[in-house]
């Protein structure tokens, strides 16, 4: 089985450097990125597209699908990490947002079940990524294009690399040094029940 992970194209929040929300849309450049990616993967043996239901991933998947013409399934399992609702759309430089991120780093290390409000913490999204891998392992499809988000894609890759030993500290280090640009393509392959990271596109 092969999983082709695609991060969505450039979004408005990416440009404005805001905390993302469910309705965040692609920029014109993001649509061009998705189209360019579609052309570059048009010869890959994709069987199906599974996409996050967020607006920016829907747009990316639909643009790609105009070129490759496959079934699209939308799944909340591969949605972006949920941030506190009160911060959605606010600048990452907002003082309260900055305080939250600093506090979150501390609490995720010392209190795994801690929540600021209605966000997903490290344990929550690690569990969701694990559920996705269980779901995908039972799929009848062999070549799956997964259109998702930076945080979630990196979480899945980190789980494939570290399994149950993945800690918040390991993940934060992995996240900070791993490039994953908009409309990039990452390939993971499963053989004999073992997953391998084949390519990680910047």
mmCIF file of N, CA, C and O in Angstrom, residues 4 6 34-50 60-72 143-147 185:
data_model
loop_
_atom_site.group_PDB
_atom_site.id
_atom_site.type_symbol
_atom_site.label_atom_id
_atom_site.label_comp_id
_atom_site.label_asym_id
_atom_site.label_seq_id
_atom_site.Cartn_x
_atom_site.Cartn_y
_atom_site.Cartn_z
ATOM 1 N N UNK A 4 0.062 8.676 -0.561
ATOM 2 C CA UNK A 4 0.638 9.914 -1.078
ATOM 3 C C UNK A 4 -0.004 11.068 -0.307
ATOM 4 O O UNK A 4 -1.162 11.414 -0.535
ATOM 5 N N UNK A 6 -0.611 14.877 0.580
ATOM 6 C CA UNK A 6 -0.514 16.208 -0.014
ATOM 7 C C UNK A 6 -0.961 17.237 1.019
ATOM 8 O O UNK A 6 -2.052 17.113 1.589
ATOM 9 N N UNK A 34 -1.947 23.869 -6.499
ATOM 10 C CA UNK A 34 -2.706 22.611 -6.585
ATOM 11 C C UNK A 34 -2.770 22.115 -8.024
ATOM 12 O O UNK A 34 -2.644 20.908 -8.282
ATOM 13 N N UNK A 35 -2.947 23.026 -8.960
ATOM 14 C CA UNK A 35 -2.998 22.637 -10.362
ATOM 15 C C UNK A 35 -1.649 22.111 -10.846
ATOM 16 O O UNK A 35 -1.575 21.101 -11.560
ATOM 17 N N UNK A 36 -0.590 22.773 -10.426
ATOM 18 C CA UNK A 36 0.755 22.316 -10.803
ATOM 19 C C UNK A 36 1.020 20.925 -10.244
ATOM 20 O O UNK A 36 1.571 20.053 -10.933
ATOM 21 N N UNK A 37 0.618 20.699 -8.993
ATOM 22 C CA UNK A 37 0.805 19.384 -8.386
ATOM 23 C C UNK A 37 -0.007 18.331 -9.134
ATOM 24 O O UNK A 37 0.478 17.223 -9.390
ATOM 25 N N UNK A 38 -1.245 18.683 -9.485
ATOM 26 C CA UNK A 38 -2.101 17.749 -10.223
ATOM 27 C C UNK A 38 -1.430 17.281 -11.508
ATOM 28 O O UNK A 38 -1.449 16.087 -11.841
ATOM 29 N N UNK A 39 -0.818 18.208 -12.210
ATOM 30 C CA UNK A 39 -0.143 17.862 -13.462
ATOM 31 C C UNK A 39 1.079 16.980 -13.210
ATOM 32 O O UNK A 39 1.359 16.059 -13.976
ATOM 33 N N UNK A 40 1.777 17.234 -12.105
ATOM 34 C CA UNK A 40 3.003 16.474 -11.832
ATOM 35 C C UNK A 40 2.712 15.054 -11.357
ATOM 36 O O UNK A 40 3.567 14.178 -11.479
ATOM 37 N N UNK A 41 1.510 14.805 -10.818
ATOM 38 C CA UNK A 41 1.191 13.459 -10.323
ATOM 39 C C UNK A 41 0.194 12.733 -11.231
ATOM 40 O O UNK A 41 -0.293 11.658 -10.872
ATOM 41 N N UNK A 42 -0.087 13.294 -12.377
ATOM 42 C CA UNK A 42 -1.133 12.746 -13.251
ATOM 43 C C UNK A 42 -0.858 11.319 -13.716
ATOM 44 O O UNK A 42 -1.785 10.589 -14.077
ATOM 45 N N UNK A 43 0.405 10.904 -13.690
ATOM 46 C CA UNK A 43 0.735 9.544 -14.147
ATOM 47 C C UNK A 43 0.855 8.535 -12.993
ATOM 48 O O UNK A 43 1.094 7.358 -13.226
ATOM 49 N N UNK A 44 0.691 9.009 -11.749
ATOM 50 C CA UNK A 44 0.758 8.089 -10.618
ATOM 51 C C UNK A 44 -0.485 7.204 -10.577
ATOM 52 O O UNK A 44 -1.581 7.643 -10.939
ATOM 53 N N UNK A 45 -0.358 5.964 -10.095
ATOM 54 C CA UNK A 45 -1.488 5.029 -10.091
ATOM 55 C C UNK A 45 -2.417 5.245 -8.899
ATOM 56 O O UNK A 45 -2.618 4.356 -8.061
ATOM 57 N N UNK A 46 -3.006 6.427 -8.803
ATOM 58 C CA UNK A 46 -3.891 6.747 -7.677
ATOM 59 C C UNK A 46 -5.233 6.027 -7.841
ATOM 60 O O UNK A 46 -5.847 6.078 -8.909
ATOM 61 N N UNK A 47 -5.691 5.377 -6.772
ATOM 62 C CA UNK A 47 -6.975 4.680 -6.807
ATOM 63 C C UNK A 47 -8.111 5.543 -6.272
ATOM 64 O O UNK A 47 -9.255 5.443 -6.733
ATOM 65 N N UNK A 48 -7.816 6.370 -5.272
ATOM 66 C CA UNK A 48 -8.852 7.162 -4.607
ATOM 67 C C UNK A 48 -8.206 8.348 -3.917
ATOM 68 O O UNK A 48 -7.008 8.318 -3.581
ATOM 69 N N UNK A 49 -8.986 9.404 -3.707
ATOM 70 C CA UNK A 49 -8.536 10.564 -2.944
ATOM 71 C C UNK A 49 -9.322 10.605 -1.638
ATOM 72 O O UNK A 49 -10.555 10.518 -1.644
ATOM 73 N N UNK A 50 -8.615 10.712 -0.525
ATOM 74 C CA UNK A 50 -9.265 10.948 0.764
ATOM 75 C C UNK A 50 -8.813 12.324 1.234
ATOM 76 O O UNK A 50 -7.613 12.596 1.309
ATOM 77 N N UNK A 60 -8.277 22.032 -2.736
ATOM 78 C CA UNK A 60 -7.075 21.392 -3.266
ATOM 79 C C UNK A 60 -7.406 20.055 -3.907
ATOM 80 O O UNK A 60 -6.967 19.761 -5.034
ATOM 81 N N UNK A 61 -8.191 19.242 -3.210
ATOM 82 C CA UNK A 61 -8.569 17.922 -3.732
ATOM 83 C C UNK A 61 -9.375 18.032 -5.020
ATOM 84 O O UNK A 61 -9.167 17.260 -5.972
ATOM 85 N N UNK A 62 -10.283 18.983 -5.062
ATOM 86 C CA UNK A 62 -11.134 19.130 -6.247
ATOM 87 C C UNK A 62 -10.343 19.625 -7.455
ATOM 88 O O UNK A 62 -10.593 19.203 -8.591
ATOM 89 N N UNK A 63 -9.378 20.503 -7.220
ATOM 90 C CA UNK A 63 -8.523 20.965 -8.315
ATOM 91 C C UNK A 63 -7.693 19.800 -8.850
ATOM 92 O O UNK A 63 -7.591 19.594 -10.068
ATOM 93 N N UNK A 64 -7.106 19.021 -7.948
ATOM 94 C CA UNK A 64 -6.321 17.855 -8.365
ATOM 95 C C UNK A 64 -7.193 16.874 -9.136
ATOM 96 O O UNK A 64 -6.785 16.318 -10.164
ATOM 97 N N UNK A 65 -8.412 16.693 -8.661
ATOM 98 C CA UNK A 65 -9.278 15.679 -9.254
ATOM 99 C C UNK A 65 -9.766 16.038 -10.652
ATOM 100 O O UNK A 65 -10.144 15.164 -11.431
ATOM 101 N N UNK A 66 -9.742 17.308 -10.991
ATOM 102 C CA UNK A 66 -10.100 17.697 -12.355
ATOM 103 C C UNK A 66 -9.106 17.111 -13.356
ATOM 104 O O UNK A 66 -9.437 16.906 -14.524
ATOM 105 N N UNK A 67 -7.902 16.854 -12.874
ATOM 106 C CA UNK A 67 -6.861 16.286 -13.735
ATOM 107 C C UNK A 67 -6.818 14.770 -13.663
ATOM 108 O O UNK A 67 -6.672 14.099 -14.688
ATOM 109 N N UNK A 68 -6.971 14.194 -12.467
ATOM 110 C CA UNK A 68 -6.782 12.746 -12.350
ATOM 111 C C UNK A 68 -8.090 11.959 -12.315
ATOM 112 O O UNK A 68 -8.093 10.751 -12.530
ATOM 113 N N UNK A 69 -9.217 12.604 -12.036
ATOM 114 C CA UNK A 69 -10.528 11.977 -12.165
ATOM 115 C C UNK A 69 -10.763 10.732 -11.320
ATOM 116 O O UNK A 69 -11.039 9.655 -11.843
ATOM 117 N N UNK A 70 -10.683 10.864 -9.995
ATOM 118 C CA UNK A 70 -10.919 9.735 -9.091
ATOM 119 C C UNK A 70 -12.064 10.049 -8.125
ATOM 120 O O UNK A 70 -12.540 11.179 -8.046
ATOM 121 N N UNK A 71 -12.501 9.045 -7.392
ATOM 122 C CA UNK A 71 -13.488 9.266 -6.333
ATOM 123 C C UNK A 71 -12.826 10.053 -5.210
ATOM 124 O O UNK A 71 -11.677 9.793 -4.853
ATOM 125 N N UNK A 72 -13.553 11.021 -4.634
ATOM 126 C CA UNK A 72 -13.061 11.750 -3.470
ATOM 127 C C UNK A 72 -13.926 11.385 -2.264
ATOM 128 O O UNK A 72 -15.144 11.475 -2.318
ATOM 129 N N UNK A 143 -3.323 2.448 -3.570
ATOM 130 C CA UNK A 143 -2.638 3.722 -3.840
ATOM 131 C C UNK A 143 -3.597 4.864 -3.511
ATOM 132 O O UNK A 143 -4.520 5.147 -4.273
ATOM 133 N N UNK A 144 -3.351 5.503 -2.385
ATOM 134 C CA UNK A 144 -4.306 6.478 -1.853
ATOM 135 C C UNK A 144 -3.654 7.855 -1.753
ATOM 136 O O UNK A 144 -2.566 8.004 -1.183
ATOM 137 N N UNK A 145 -4.326 8.845 -2.314
ATOM 138 C CA UNK A 145 -3.883 10.232 -2.207
ATOM 139 C C UNK A 145 -4.625 10.867 -1.034
ATOM 140 O O UNK A 145 -5.853 10.910 -1.024
ATOM 141 N N UNK A 146 -3.876 11.322 -0.038
ATOM 142 C CA UNK A 146 -4.453 11.892 1.178
ATOM 143 C C UNK A 146 -4.182 13.396 1.192
ATOM 144 O O UNK A 146 -3.027 13.821 1.291
ATOM 145 N N UNK A 147 -5.233 14.200 1.085
ATOM 146 C CA UNK A 147 -5.082 15.658 1.068
ATOM 147 C C UNK A 147 -5.406 16.182 2.463
ATOM 148 O O UNK A 147 -6.559 16.146 2.902
ATOM 149 N N UNK A 185 4.286 16.892 -1.793
ATOM 150 C CA UNK A 185 3.892 15.485 -1.877
ATOM 151 C C UNK A 185 4.855 14.634 -1.060
ATOM 152 O O UNK A 185 6.065 14.715 -1.227
#
